[in-house]
mmCIF file of C-alpha atoms in Angstrom:
data_model
loop_
_atom_site.group_PDB
_atom_site.id
_atom_site.type_symbol
_atom_site.label_atom_id
_atom_site.label_comp_id
_atom_site.label_asym_id
_atom_site.label_seq_id
_atom_site.Cartn_x
_atom_site.Cartn_y
_atom_site.Cartn_z
ATOM 1 C CA UNK A 1287 32.300 4.889 15.363
ATOM 2 C CA UNK A 1288 32.223 4.021 11.690
ATOM 3 C CA UNK A 1289 34.321 6.360 9.603
ATOM 4 C CA UNK A 1290 32.818 6.838 6.167
ATOM 5 C CA UNK A 1291 35.344 7.724 3.493
ATOM 6 C CA UNK A 1292 34.045 9.741 0.591
ATOM 7 C CA UNK A 1293 35.501 8.983 -2.828
ATOM 8 C CA UNK A 1294 34.585 10.958 -5.933
ATOM 9 C CA UNK A 1295 33.718 8.777 -8.919
ATOM 10 C CA UNK A 1296 32.989 11.120 -11.784
ATOM 11 C CA UNK A 1297 33.378 14.599 -13.242
ATOM 12 C CA UNK A 1298 30.394 16.859 -13.801
ATOM 13 C CA UNK A 1299 29.980 18.181 -17.283
ATOM 14 C CA UNK A 1300 30.310 21.959 -17.333
ATOM 15 C CA UNK A 1301 27.589 22.045 -19.966
ATOM 16 C CA UNK A 1302 25.059 20.344 -17.679
ATOM 17 C CA UNK A 1303 22.694 22.785 -16.024
ATOM 18 C CA UNK A 1304 21.051 20.130 -13.863
ATOM 19 C CA UNK A 1305 22.450 17.001 -12.262
ATOM 20 C CA UNK A 1306 20.847 14.133 -10.397
ATOM 21 C CA UNK A 1307 23.222 12.940 -7.677
ATOM 22 C CA UNK A 1308 23.512 9.250 -6.857
ATOM 23 C CA UNK A 1309 25.008 7.473 -3.842
ATOM 24 C CA UNK A 1310 26.509 3.992 -3.431
ATOM 25 C CA UNK A 1311 27.987 2.266 -0.363
ATOM 26 C CA UNK A 1312 30.508 -0.470 -1.207
ATOM 27 C CA UNK A 1313 31.265 -3.667 0.696
ATOM 28 C CA UNK A 1314 33.903 -1.879 2.811
ATOM 29 C CA UNK A 1315 31.501 0.833 3.871
ATOM 30 C CA UNK A 1316 32.940 3.544 1.589
ATOM 31 C CA UNK A 1317 30.401 5.997 0.223
ATOM 32 C CA UNK A 1318 30.529 7.131 -3.402
ATOM 33 C CA UNK A 1319 28.670 10.031 -5.022
ATOM 34 C CA UNK A 1320 28.268 10.528 -8.759
ATOM 35 C CA UNK A 1321 26.020 12.159 -11.327
ATOM 36 C CA UNK A 1322 26.603 9.231 -13.738
ATOM 37 C CA UNK A 1323 25.700 5.956 -11.982
ATOM 38 C CA UNK A 1324 27.425 2.904 -13.456
ATOM 39 C CA UNK A 1325 24.809 0.404 -12.306
ATOM 40 C CA UNK A 1326 21.529 0.092 -10.429
ATOM 41 C CA UNK A 1327 23.267 -0.161 -7.049
ATOM 42 C CA UNK A 1328 23.492 3.628 -6.970
ATOM 43 C CA UNK A 1329 20.561 5.320 -5.209
ATOM 44 C CA UNK A 1330 19.459 8.774 -6.322
ATOM 45 C CA UNK A 1331 19.601 11.178 -3.369
ATOM 46 C CA UNK A 1332 19.395 14.554 -5.123
ATOM 47 C CA UNK A 1333 17.044 15.160 -8.040
ATOM 48 C CA UNK A 1334 17.826 17.853 -10.615
ATOM 49 C CA UNK A 1335 20.118 19.903 -8.418
ATOM 50 C CA UNK A 1336 20.618 23.202 -10.248
ATOM 51 C CA UNK A 1337 24.121 24.493 -10.828
ATOM 52 C CA UNK A 1338 24.516 27.979 -9.347
ATOM 53 C CA UNK A 1339 24.671 30.760 -11.931
ATOM 54 C CA UNK A 1340 28.092 32.027 -13.065
ATOM 55 C CA UNK A 1341 29.830 29.196 -11.217
ATOM 56 C CA UNK A 1342 31.585 26.287 -12.887
ATOM 57 C CA UNK A 1343 31.857 23.043 -10.961
ATOM 58 C CA UNK A 1344 34.377 20.630 -12.404
ATOM 59 C CA UNK A 1345 34.219 17.756 -9.928
ATOM 60 C CA UNK A 1346 31.774 16.441 -7.404
ATOM 61 C CA UNK A 1347 34.227 17.292 -4.636
ATOM 62 C CA UNK A 1348 33.400 20.910 -5.424
ATOM 63 C CA UNK A 1349 29.716 19.972 -5.142
ATOM 64 C CA UNK A 1350 30.039 18.545 -1.636
ATOM 65 C CA UNK A 1351 29.425 21.828 0.238
ATOM 66 C CA UNK A 1352 26.244 22.392 -1.780
ATOM 67 C CA UNK A 1353 25.086 18.831 -1.120
ATOM 68 C CA UNK A 1354 25.789 19.306 2.580
ATOM 69 C CA UNK A 1355 23.939 22.634 2.638
ATOM 70 C CA UNK A 1356 20.963 21.100 0.808
ATOM 71 C CA UNK A 1357 20.810 18.272 3.361
ATOM 72 C CA UNK A 1358 21.259 20.606 6.346
ATOM 73 C CA UNK A 1359 18.558 23.008 5.166
ATOM 74 C CA UNK A 1360 16.077 20.191 4.647
ATOM 75 C CA UNK A 1361 17.004 18.637 7.988
ATOM 76 C CA UNK A 1362 15.977 21.889 9.672
ATOM 77 C CA UNK A 1363 12.900 22.156 7.475
ATOM 78 C CA UNK A 1364 11.612 18.699 8.426
ATOM 79 C CA UNK A 1365 12.820 18.510 12.041
ATOM 80 C CA UNK A 1366 9.434 19.552 13.448
ATOM 81 C CA UNK A 1367 7.648 16.904 11.388
ATOM 82 C CA UNK A 1368 10.162 14.249 12.433
ATOM 83 C CA UNK A 1369 9.735 15.147 16.119
ATOM 84 C CA UNK A 1370 5.929 14.908 15.847
ATOM 85 C CA UNK A 1371 6.006 11.573 14.046
ATOM 86 C CA UNK A 1372 8.644 10.179 16.424
ATOM 87 C CA UNK A 1373 6.392 11.067 19.358
ATOM 88 C CA UNK A 1374 3.342 9.558 17.645
ATOM 89 C CA UNK A 1375 5.006 6.168 17.151
ATOM 90 C CA UNK A 1376 7.333 6.291 20.180
ATOM 91 C CA UNK A 1377 10.474 6.064 18.042
ATOM 92 C CA UNK A 1378 13.663 7.902 18.987
ATOM 93 C CA UNK A 1379 13.793 10.982 16.719
ATOM 94 C CA UNK A 1380 17.561 10.489 16.433
ATOM 95 C CA UNK A 1381 16.894 7.106 14.827
ATOM 96 C CA UNK A 1382 14.434 8.625 12.363
ATOM 97 C CA UNK A 1383 17.003 11.263 11.458
ATOM 98 C CA UNK A 1384 19.647 8.557 10.944
ATOM 99 C CA UNK A 1385 17.371 6.543 8.660
ATOM 100 C CA UNK A 1386 16.299 9.608 6.666
ATOM 101 C CA UNK A 1387 19.896 10.815 6.277
ATOM 102 C CA UNK A 1388 20.930 7.389 4.983
ATOM 103 C CA UNK A 1389 17.870 6.851 2.804
ATOM 104 C CA UNK A 1390 17.477 10.213 1.082
ATOM 105 C CA UNK A 1391 19.731 12.837 2.688
ATOM 106 C CA UNK A 1392 16.462 14.658 3.557
ATOM 107 C CA UNK A 1393 15.505 14.994 -0.114
ATOM 108 C CA UNK A 1394 11.680 14.784 -0.357
ATOM 109 C CA UNK A 1395 11.854 14.200 -4.122
ATOM 110 C CA UNK A 1396 14.451 11.406 -4.025
ATOM 111 C CA UNK A 1397 13.535 8.431 -6.226
ATOM 112 C CA UNK A 1398 15.608 5.251 -6.324
ATOM 113 C CA UNK A 1399 16.029 3.041 -9.373
ATOM 114 C CA UNK A 1400 13.953 0.439 -7.538
ATOM 115 C CA UNK A 1401 11.078 2.916 -7.267
ATOM 116 C CA UNK A 1402 11.448 3.958 -3.619
ATOM 117 C CA UNK A 1403 10.223 7.521 -3.070
ATOM 118 C CA UNK A 1404 10.684 10.384 -0.664
ATOM 119 C CA UNK A 1405 12.497 11.128 2.588
ATOM 120 C CA UNK A 1406 12.306 7.592 3.948
ATOM 121 C CA UNK A 1407 12.304 5.941 0.487
ATOM 122 C CA UNK A 1408 8.985 4.104 0.638
ATOM 123 C CA UNK A 1409 8.221 1.367 -1.864
ATOM 124 C CA UNK A 1410 4.619 1.146 -3.126
ATOM 125 C CA UNK A 1411 3.811 -1.968 -1.090
ATOM 126 C CA UNK A 1412 5.138 -0.508 2.149
ATOM 127 C CA UNK A 1413 3.268 2.737 1.539
ATOM 128 C CA UNK A 1414 0.022 0.843 1.035
ATOM 129 C CA UNK A 1415 0.541 -1.281 4.165
ATOM 130 C CA UNK A 1416 0.962 1.800 6.340
ATOM 131 C CA UNK A 1417 -1.721 4.045 4.904
ATOM 132 C CA UNK A 1418 0.370 6.312 2.674
ATOM 133 C CA UNK A 1419 -1.686 7.402 -0.323
ATOM 134 C CA UNK A 1420 0.796 9.928 -1.679
ATOM 135 C CA UNK A 1421 4.451 8.960 -1.263
ATOM 136 C CA UNK A 1422 5.460 12.388 -2.580
ATOM 137 C CA UNK A 1423 3.787 14.109 0.380
ATOM 138 C CA UNK A 1424 6.550 14.499 3.010
ATOM 139 C CA UNK A 1425 4.055 14.355 5.904
ATOM 140 C CA UNK A 1426 2.549 11.075 4.725
ATOM 141 C CA UNK A 1427 5.921 9.682 3.682
ATOM 142 C CA UNK A 1428 7.663 10.261 7.017
ATOM 143 C CA UNK A 1429 4.590 9.074 8.910
ATOM 144 C CA UNK A 1430 4.485 5.845 6.911
ATOM 145 C CA UNK A 1431 8.216 5.289 7.212
ATOM 146 C CA UNK A 1432 8.185 5.856 10.971
ATOM 147 C CA UNK A 1433 5.153 3.582 11.372
ATOM 148 C CA UNK A 1434 6.968 0.836 9.451
ATOM 149 C CA UNK A 1435 10.153 1.334 11.473
ATOM 150 C CA UNK A 1436 8.183 1.082 14.730
ATOM 151 C CA UNK A 1437 6.568 -2.119 13.469
ATOM 152 C CA UNK A 1438 10.024 -3.568 12.778
ATOM 153 C CA UNK A 1439 11.419 -2.436 16.137
ATOM 154 C CA UNK A 1440 8.549 -4.221 17.896
ATOM 155 C CA UNK A 1441 8.996 -7.304 15.710
ATOM 156 C CA UNK A 1442 12.725 -7.687 16.374
ATOM 157 C CA UNK A 1443 12.907 -6.220 19.890
ATOM 158 C CA UNK A 1444 15.375 -5.768 21.482
ATOM 159 C CA UNK A 1445 17.692 -6.066 18.459
ATOM 160 C CA UNK A 1446 17.789 -2.658 16.767
ATOM 161 C CA UNK A 1447 20.321 -3.943 14.220
ATOM 162 C CA UNK A 1448 17.712 -6.360 12.872
ATOM 163 C CA UNK A 1449 14.991 -3.701 12.733
ATOM 164 C CA UNK A 1450 17.262 -1.410 10.711
ATOM 165 C CA UNK A 1451 18.311 -4.285 8.442
ATOM 166 C CA UNK A 1452 14.657 -5.122 7.863
ATOM 167 C CA UNK A 1453 13.901 -1.516 6.919
ATOM 168 C CA UNK A 1454 16.468 -1.876 4.144
ATOM 169 C CA UNK A 1455 15.948 -5.471 3.007
ATOM 170 C CA UNK A 1456 12.452 -6.252 4.295
ATOM 171 C CA UNK A 1457 11.465 -8.251 7.355
ATOM 172 C CA UNK A 1458 11.149 -11.452 5.333
ATOM 173 C CA UNK A 1459 14.831 -11.286 4.420
ATOM 174 C CA UNK A 1460 15.789 -11.042 8.110
ATOM 175 C CA UNK A 1461 13.478 -13.924 8.980
ATOM 176 C CA UNK A 1462 14.841 -15.971 6.078
ATOM 177 C CA UNK A 1463 18.330 -15.765 7.578
ATOM 178 C CA UNK A 1464 17.157 -16.904 11.029
ATOM 179 C CA UNK A 1465 16.816 -13.461 12.600
ATOM 180 C CA UNK A 1466 20.192 -12.197 11.471
ATOM 181 C CA UNK A 1467 21.327 -9.388 9.209
ATOM 182 C CA UNK A 1468 21.057 -10.736 5.648
ATOM 183 C CA UNK A 1469 24.406 -11.354 3.913
ATOM 184 C CA UNK A 1470 23.816 -8.535 1.450
ATOM 185 C CA UNK A 1471 26.693 -6.000 1.352
ATOM 186 C CA UNK A 1472 24.225 -3.150 0.816
ATOM 187 C CA UNK A 1473 22.178 -4.119 3.879
ATOM 188 C CA UNK A 1474 25.206 -4.760 6.083
ATOM 189 C CA UNK A 1475 26.668 -1.370 5.204
ATOM 190 C CA UNK A 1476 23.268 0.261 5.572
ATOM 191 C CA UNK A 1477 22.983 -0.993 9.154
ATOM 192 C CA UNK A 1478 26.483 0.246 9.972
ATOM 193 C CA UNK A 1479 25.790 3.673 8.512
ATOM 194 C CA UNK A 1480 22.392 4.171 10.180
ATOM 195 C CA UNK A 1481 23.653 3.085 13.593
ATOM 196 C CA UNK A 1482 26.820 5.169 13.246
ATOM 197 C CA UNK A 1483 24.663 8.246 12.587
ATOM 198 C CA UNK A 1484 22.290 7.278 15.392
ATOM 199 C CA UNK A 1485 25.096 6.877 17.936
ATOM 200 C CA UNK A 1486 27.046 9.937 16.804
#
């Protein structure tokens, strides 16, 4: 099983009442969290997370329990929806959970720098293809993401690695590289992380 090491990149300002939290997976599979992304490779996973009253956080390592609690609470909140959608499209709910955890950490308001939105981080084109009119609506968002994932699973059957890679990079990227995982560090690490969560 892939072991994901967490390294803290930055220090939260004690004067900041709200902090967007960003995530980046490097070429070695290490996961970084920061509130001050250094480039557009960082994906926002928490939007405007309020700092608890009368508590001073000095580093993101102190924030980790709150991030974990936020993710766990939302996982419970959306589990029923995920089960329903998984049944609708005949996708393993564990796989949906793994994709959602990797994409947005169950944050329905997550927005990436590339413009991906919601739990399963839908881009506008993907949303339109799969009938999602409001990417900010968790029901529509998860439905569209699951529908797209099912489409990719059918396209690349029986290779789940390729379906997951295509969810990250697009099916055309997988086809371009002769039905193989594209040589993009982000996509290669994405596949490892999703499948590690799925097989956990």
